[in-house]
Amino acid sequence: MAGLIKKQILKHLSRFAKNLSPDKINLSTLKGEGQLTNLELDEEVLQSLLDLPTWLAINRVECNKAAIRIPWTKLKTHPITLTLDKVVMEMSTCDEPRPPNGPSPIATASGQSEYGFAEKVVEGMSLSINSIVIRISAKAFNASFELSQLQVYSVNTSWSISDLRFTRIQDPQRGEILTFKEISWQMIRIEADAIQSAEHEILSAPIRLITNQSKIRVTLKRRIKDCNVVASKLILILDDLLWVLTDSQLKAMVQYAKSLSEAMEKSAQQRKSMATEEQVSSPPPSAQQVRTQQASSAAEQTATMANLFSTYDVCETSHHLQITHLDLHICDDIHVKDKVSNKRITGGAMQLSFSSITLDYYPFHRAGDSCDHWMHYSEATKTREGWVRNLLDEFHSNVEMLTSAVRDHQGPAPAHTSPQHGKINTSSSASFSPPLPQSPKTQLMSSSVVLRIADFSIYQVSTADQRRSSPKTMISCNKKTLYLPPEMPAIHVEFTEYYFPDGKDYPIQCPNLYVQLNALQLVLDPRSLVWINLFALDLRQSLEQFMEIYKLSDSQKPEEHVDVKVDGLMLKLVIPIDRDASCPADLPRSISVQTSEMVATNTRHPANCTRSHLEALLQAFEEQPFFSPCFSSFPRSSSSVPVLHPVFQRHAHEQDTKLHDIYRGLVVPTLGTDALKMPAAADFWALHFAQFWVDYEGTRGGKGRPQPFVDSFPLTVWAGQPAKIVQHQEKLRCGLSSSTSGEAVARLQRKRLLKDYYSTDAHDATPPPSNGLHKPLSCDSLPSSSSSLSSSSKDANVHVLVHVQKHLSAQVSHRQYVFLMQLQRSIKALQQTLQQDLEKMGSKKDRKDPSQHPADHQPFTVCLGLLLKSAEVSMLLKPVPRPEGSGSPLGSELSPSESRGTLDAGEGSGSEGGAAKGACTVDQLLCGEGSEGGATHGPAPLVPNYTSTTRPDSNHKASVDERTFAKNSGRRSSDEGGEMVVDGGEDVGGVDPLSDCSDKDKSAAAKMPQSASRKGSLSVVSDLLSSSNSSRSTSLYSMSNILLGAALI
């Protein structure tokens, strides 16, 4: 009997152990207890059992002692217990992926037999290990993992230990069975340290992490007929984590991850290409099949088990990570010798606090299938699902068109004997023969990663010299303040890649990224921004040094296009300034920029971001003469950067796609993997804000309530990189000219026919020239190779178009104006500090390029075009100082029918008392200037000085008014009904427009009479109000159809 039992145990354990002989087994037959010593486990079997990635290999596994306990009389309800004392495992990383894992040993437990009693007993076995030590050797570092009190046991659907009969759900109708396992450990200790050698002398701090009790929940779905695993779900649950990292430790983590990134990427590609049909998500059986099987099986218990199976079914393989709370502290390592001595901020520390982090990975999901069976399925995933479905529909349509183009390119050309057959109907896909039907294995698959963060707070940087106080948040979530649903995540991110399981060389949809941000608030703290900038630059320097030492390749591949969509709800940006207690109570502490809903995307599917919206935007811009290329009057000139670049028009007419390049003959049509992919440089970004407004905050007299600055308005922004797009087109032309294909003649013939088609079709399909696009520019209007240099040198790096379709209203008081001036100086100082640090600690490549190629090093430029429907700015300023005994200012107020462009402090109260001085305009008062006759003795604009001032002579004032009226009436007669143009970007001579307002044109505009104020003009209304206690002046600036063209360098 003992020999028979030994054979049965040996049969199952021999698959895991090497050279296991019966003499090593000490088994008590009656008690059901046995003991094994000095076991050496099989590496390949464990690799297959654990399903390790192919960039990681097991070299050796040893166990000093193992004990087994078999409950002979309770095998149906109680598990076999296997206890191991200490297990030591040695592993190493692979530069090249090793051969893929074989079949799981659990699946071959009984020689691929049907799932029966023996398989139930083996699968229900529980495992207990006192200590596990895992040592990993990598190219650049050594790591070790120590786990204590590891336990593996079977659980029921509620994840609690119970009868083995309740730890599995079997559905005979499907022919599948679900089993539930849980793995728990008491503590895990992780250490990693760099390899020190004479060749690699690099300073690296060791990394240590200790976690408390954690567990892994595993759900396996097998086929009953052969015990093969169809799908599995693994959930790693971590409790509260607290991790303190110095900057040197964080550098080491980034370096170690970089050393493994190449091998992990190769392994991921191998895993996708070797994916089997069993790993692919399988839809549940249809209702007709279930009814047929239920009719044949009259047992009600079977139907109940089928419903229970559907409840806990694992539709596809997935891996999940859940962290209840994570506190991460990043601090400077001030004791390291090689630290920069003259660092701006020393001893800084930042705290990051995250709550309810979930990370989901779905490696085998059919592209286009529903995701409602995913864990934590929410409205965010549903929104992303609809957006991706539109992308896939567009992709399938493009594949059909590409397939037809390839057939036309490869086959004979009788269809091109007449121009009529040479035309291509892009409006309907019926004329294109569909591609050959694909087998299930060649169906397009996707690999998705989903990240959710329920709530988080990133605190501002604190230093040792700061006053002890509670840390202030820099980035936080305001869900509770705005009464948003608690289940709504603060951040939701989904990234998806596409592939074919058999590695088929066929067009693949480009990856997509969906991000949802809810109720986030960002505070621009200057100290924190400077510290983060220095921290990031220092990290990049250390990574470059690490890559040079270990000769790691830095792939300089052009960035591929990724479909991106970012949705934002109730986002807020706060820009504060430092002020002390002596500041006035009505001086704001910060300014807040908020939006209700926001969408940013480089695709043309979301609302308000389509090509038709871009075409309407271009039409609105083209209707204004200021944006015409022929407009060269002030403030523009013939050398100004063109705001409306032709690439915007081509993008609006869908003439910049890969298919369009193929039909024009710039690209040879193929059905390769990258046949439809575009570079990231060709992206056009669209941002739409449903409501956008600006408020003042922090006024002590306002009882904590914000004060309005700019009322809410919708905002649309479009941005692109025309220079890079033109360079991409030039590369296509060069590749076409250098190709010596035998089909060049036929291709050129087709190109000529297609050109005729597009020219006639585009002419018939485009609206009349009144839409602002006088002639839809085709891709043939791209600058030729001879003129590309001159055109690209005139273009800016980034072109931005901003459109506000609603009336814009803003309010500014004197204190708020002072605050805005202080804020402008603070932002300018911050920008200069960041730029200095970037130039000082930039990468070696950036520092070498200007010296080696000084002609190629050009500053980064931005061209901004702004179109406003109308704008109104209300300014409440301090009163003009008046001498004692003067009359009421109401008596000297100018009549509404006369010029309101000047302010007179003394008219109506007599001509006595003082020398004649020139009248002061509103703009001159703001800028601290006098009239044309000379400087005044008036107060400074920002800090009023209540001193006596002389009254201007009324006769002199009248003459000034007459001259002003004559000038403005002349301009009105010549520019009747014209548009008022304000240029805010031609930075002439480096003069700050906020600090110098002495331009004569501005003075003339300020002196414009009311009779000249009509559509497109600038009117200034000045009212003087007085009372017994205080007096103040109110100025209202009303501007209609403001156009702003700016080139910021």
mmCIF file with all atom_site columns, C-alpha atoms in Angstrom, residues 275-348:
data_model
loop_
_atom_site.group_PDB
_atom_site.id
_atom_site.type_symbol
_atom_site.label_atom_id
_atom_site.label_alt_id
_atom_site.label_comp_id
_atom_site.label_asym_id
_atom_site.label_entity_id
_atom_site.label_seq_id
_atom_site.pdbx_PDB_ins_code
_atom_site.Cartn_x
_atom_site.Cartn_y
_atom_site.Cartn_z
_atom_site.occupancy
_atom_site.B_iso_or_equiv
_atom_site.pdbx_formal_charge
_atom_site.auth_seq_id
_atom_site.auth_comp_id
_atom_site.auth_asym_id
_atom_site.auth_atom_id
_atom_site.pdbx_PDB_model_num
ATOM 1  C CA . ALA A 1 275 ? -1.084  34.652 -28.842 1.00 0.00 ? 275 ALA A CA 1
ATOM 2  C CA . THR A 1 276 ? -3.380  31.684 -29.385 1.00 0.00 ? 276 THR A CA 1
ATOM 3  C CA . GLU A 1 277 ? -7.054  31.576 -30.117 1.00 0.00 ? 277 GLU A CA 1
ATOM 4  C CA . GLU A 1 278 ? -7.741  30.203 -26.636 1.00 0.00 ? 278 GLU A CA 1
ATOM 5  C CA . GLN A 1 279 ? -6.383  33.388 -25.065 1.00 0.00 ? 279 GLN A CA 1
ATOM 6  C CA . VAL A 1 280 ? -8.646  35.570 -27.144 1.00 0.00 ? 280 VAL A CA 1
ATOM 7  C CA . SER A 1 281 ? -11.804 36.804 -25.500 1.00 0.00 ? 281 SER A CA 1
ATOM 8  C CA . SER A 1 282 ? -14.605 34.382 -26.281 1.00 0.00 ? 282 SER A CA 1
ATOM 9  C CA . PRO A 1 283 ? -18.185 35.627 -26.318 1.00 0.00 ? 283 PRO A CA 1
ATOM 10 C CA . PRO A 1 284 ? -20.710 33.688 -24.257 1.00 0.00 ? 284 PRO A CA 1
ATOM 11 C CA . PRO A 1 285 ? -22.951 31.233 -26.100 1.00 0.00 ? 285 PRO A CA 1
ATOM 12 C CA . SER A 1 286 ? -26.023 32.615 -27.753 1.00 0.00 ? 286 SER A CA 1
ATOM 13 C CA . ALA A 1 287 ? -29.423 32.487 -26.131 1.00 0.00 ? 287 ALA A CA 1
ATOM 14 C CA . GLN A 1 288 ? -30.606 29.945 -28.725 1.00 0.00 ? 288 GLN A CA 1
ATOM 15 C CA . GLN A 1 289 ? -27.798 27.546 -27.840 1.00 0.00 ? 289 GLN A CA 1
ATOM 16 C CA . VAL A 1 290 ? -28.519 27.922 -24.151 1.00 0.00 ? 290 VAL A CA 1
ATOM 17 C CA . ARG A 1 291 ? -32.231 27.249 -24.649 1.00 0.00 ? 291 ARG A CA 1
ATOM 18 C CA . THR A 1 292 ? -31.495 24.166 -26.764 1.00 0.00 ? 292 THR A CA 1
ATOM 19 C CA . GLN A 1 293 ? -29.127 22.772 -24.182 1.00 0.00 ? 293 GLN A CA 1
ATOM 20 C CA . GLN A 1 294 ? -31.500 23.609 -21.363 1.00 0.00 ? 294 GLN A CA 1
ATOM 21 C CA . ALA A 1 295 ? -34.265 21.774 -23.153 1.00 0.00 ? 295 ALA A CA 1
ATOM 22 C CA . SER A 1 296 ? -32.125 18.687 -23.374 1.00 0.00 ? 296 SER A CA 1
ATOM 23 C CA . SER A 1 297 ? -31.112 19.019 -19.730 1.00 0.00 ? 297 SER A CA 1
ATOM 24 C CA . ALA A 1 298 ? -34.117 19.201 -17.502 1.00 0.00 ? 298 ALA A CA 1
ATOM 25 C CA . ALA A 1 299 ? -32.195 19.653 -14.282 1.00 0.00 ? 299 ALA A CA 1
ATOM 26 C CA . GLU A 1 300 ? -32.969 22.979 -12.634 1.00 0.00 ? 300 GLU A CA 1
ATOM 27 C CA . GLN A 1 301 ? -29.684 22.838 -10.792 1.00 0.00 ? 301 GLN A CA 1
ATOM 28 C CA . THR A 1 302 ? -27.844 22.958 -14.086 1.00 0.00 ? 302 THR A CA 1
ATOM 29 C CA . ALA A 1 303 ? -29.657 26.178 -15.020 1.00 0.00 ? 303 ALA A CA 1
ATOM 30 C CA . THR A 1 304 ? -28.813 27.700 -11.647 1.00 0.00 ? 304 THR A CA 1
ATOM 31 C CA . MET A 1 305 ? -25.153 26.806 -12.069 1.00 0.00 ? 305 MET A CA 1
ATOM 32 C CA . ALA A 1 306 ? -25.220 28.330 -15.560 1.00 0.00 ? 306 ALA A CA 1
ATOM 33 C CA . ASN A 1 307 ? -26.490 31.635 -14.168 1.00 0.00 ? 307 ASN A CA 1
ATOM 34 C CA . LEU A 1 308 ? -23.898 31.542 -11.403 1.00 0.00 ? 308 LEU A CA 1
ATOM 35 C CA . PHE A 1 309 ? -21.206 30.773 -13.965 1.00 0.00 ? 309 PHE A CA 1
ATOM 36 C CA . SER A 1 310 ? -22.244 33.799 -16.041 1.00 0.00 ? 310 SER A CA 1
ATOM 37 C CA . THR A 1 311 ? -22.024 36.008 -12.971 1.00 0.00 ? 311 THR A CA 1
ATOM 38 C CA . TYR A 1 312 ? -18.394 35.122 -12.244 1.00 0.00 ? 312 TYR A CA 1
ATOM 39 C CA . ASP A 1 313 ? -17.327 34.305 -15.795 1.00 0.00 ? 313 ASP A CA 1
ATOM 40 C CA . VAL A 1 314 ? -13.855 35.365 -16.991 1.00 0.00 ? 314 VAL A CA 1
ATOM 41 C CA . CYS A 1 315 ? -14.469 36.516 -20.556 1.00 0.00 ? 315 CYS A CA 1
ATOM 42 C CA . GLU A 1 316 ? -10.814 37.309 -21.285 1.00 0.00 ? 316 GLU A CA 1
ATOM 43 C CA . THR A 1 317 ? -7.421  37.186 -19.614 1.00 0.00 ? 317 THR A CA 1
ATOM 44 C CA . SER A 1 318 ? -6.684  40.235 -17.485 1.00 0.00 ? 318 SER A CA 1
ATOM 45 C CA . HIS A 1 319 ? -4.302  41.426 -14.765 1.00 0.00 ? 319 HIS A CA 1
ATOM 46 C CA . HIS A 1 320 ? -5.192  43.996 -12.122 1.00 0.00 ? 320 HIS A CA 1
ATOM 47 C CA . LEU A 1 321 ? -3.465  46.029 -9.422  1.00 0.00 ? 321 LEU A CA 1
ATOM 48 C CA . GLN A 1 322 ? -5.327  47.701 -6.557  1.00 0.00 ? 322 GLN A CA 1
ATOM 49 C CA . ILE A 1 323 ? -3.677  50.004 -4.016  1.00 0.00 ? 323 ILE A CA 1
ATOM 50 C CA . THR A 1 324 ? -5.814  51.378 -1.212  1.00 0.00 ? 324 THR A CA 1
ATOM 51 C CA . HIS A 1 325 ? -3.571  54.318 -0.347  1.00 0.00 ? 325 HIS A CA 1
ATOM 52 C CA . LEU A 1 326 ? -0.092  55.369 -1.427  1.00 0.00 ? 326 LEU A CA 1
ATOM 53 C CA . ASP A 1 327 ? 2.042   58.059 0.231   1.00 0.00 ? 327 ASP A CA 1
ATOM 54 C CA . LEU A 1 328 ? 5.207   58.861 -1.684  1.00 0.00 ? 328 LEU A CA 1
ATOM 55 C CA . HIS A 1 329 ? 7.799   61.296 -0.347  1.00 0.00 ? 329 HIS A CA 1
ATOM 56 C CA . ILE A 1 330 ? 10.517  62.508 -2.729  1.00 0.00 ? 330 ILE A CA 1
ATOM 57 C CA . CYS A 1 331 ? 13.332  64.514 -1.165  1.00 0.00 ? 331 CYS A CA 1
ATOM 58 C CA . ASP A 1 332 ? 16.757  65.877 -2.036  1.00 0.00 ? 332 ASP A CA 1
ATOM 59 C CA . ASP A 1 333 ? 19.795  63.853 -1.053  1.00 0.00 ? 333 ASP A CA 1
ATOM 60 C CA . ILE A 1 334 ? 21.805  66.743 0.378   1.00 0.00 ? 334 ILE A CA 1
ATOM 61 C CA . HIS A 1 335 ? 24.650  64.549 1.686   1.00 0.00 ? 335 HIS A CA 1
ATOM 62 C CA . VAL A 1 336 ? 25.771  63.304 -1.732  1.00 0.00 ? 336 VAL A CA 1
ATOM 63 C CA . LYS A 1 337 ? 29.170  64.748 -2.643  1.00 0.00 ? 337 LYS A CA 1
ATOM 64 C CA . ASP A 1 338 ? 28.523  65.267 -6.338  1.00 0.00 ? 338 ASP A CA 1
ATOM 65 C CA . LYS A 1 339 ? 25.478  67.472 -5.799  1.00 0.00 ? 339 LYS A CA 1
ATOM 66 C CA . VAL A 1 340 ? 25.503  70.934 -7.323  1.00 0.00 ? 340 VAL A CA 1
ATOM 67 C CA . SER A 1 341 ? 26.749  73.368 -4.730  1.00 0.00 ? 341 SER A CA 1
ATOM 68 C CA . ASN A 1 342 ? 24.984  76.427 -6.106  1.00 0.00 ? 342 ASN A CA 1
ATOM 69 C CA . LYS A 1 343 ? 21.565  74.820 -6.414  1.00 0.00 ? 343 LYS A CA 1
ATOM 70 C CA . ARG A 1 344 ? 18.730  77.304 -6.070  1.00 0.00 ? 344 ARG A CA 1
ATOM 71 C CA . ILE A 1 345 ? 16.727  75.151 -3.634  1.00 0.00 ? 345 ILE A CA 1
ATOM 72 C CA . THR A 1 346 ? 18.451  72.691 -1.309  1.00 0.00 ? 346 THR A CA 1
ATOM 73 C CA . GLY A 1 347 ? 16.836  70.203 0.996   1.00 0.00 ? 347 GLY A CA 1
ATOM 74 C CA . GLY A 1 348 ? 13.490  70.289 -0.823  1.00 0.00 ? 348 GLY A CA 1
#
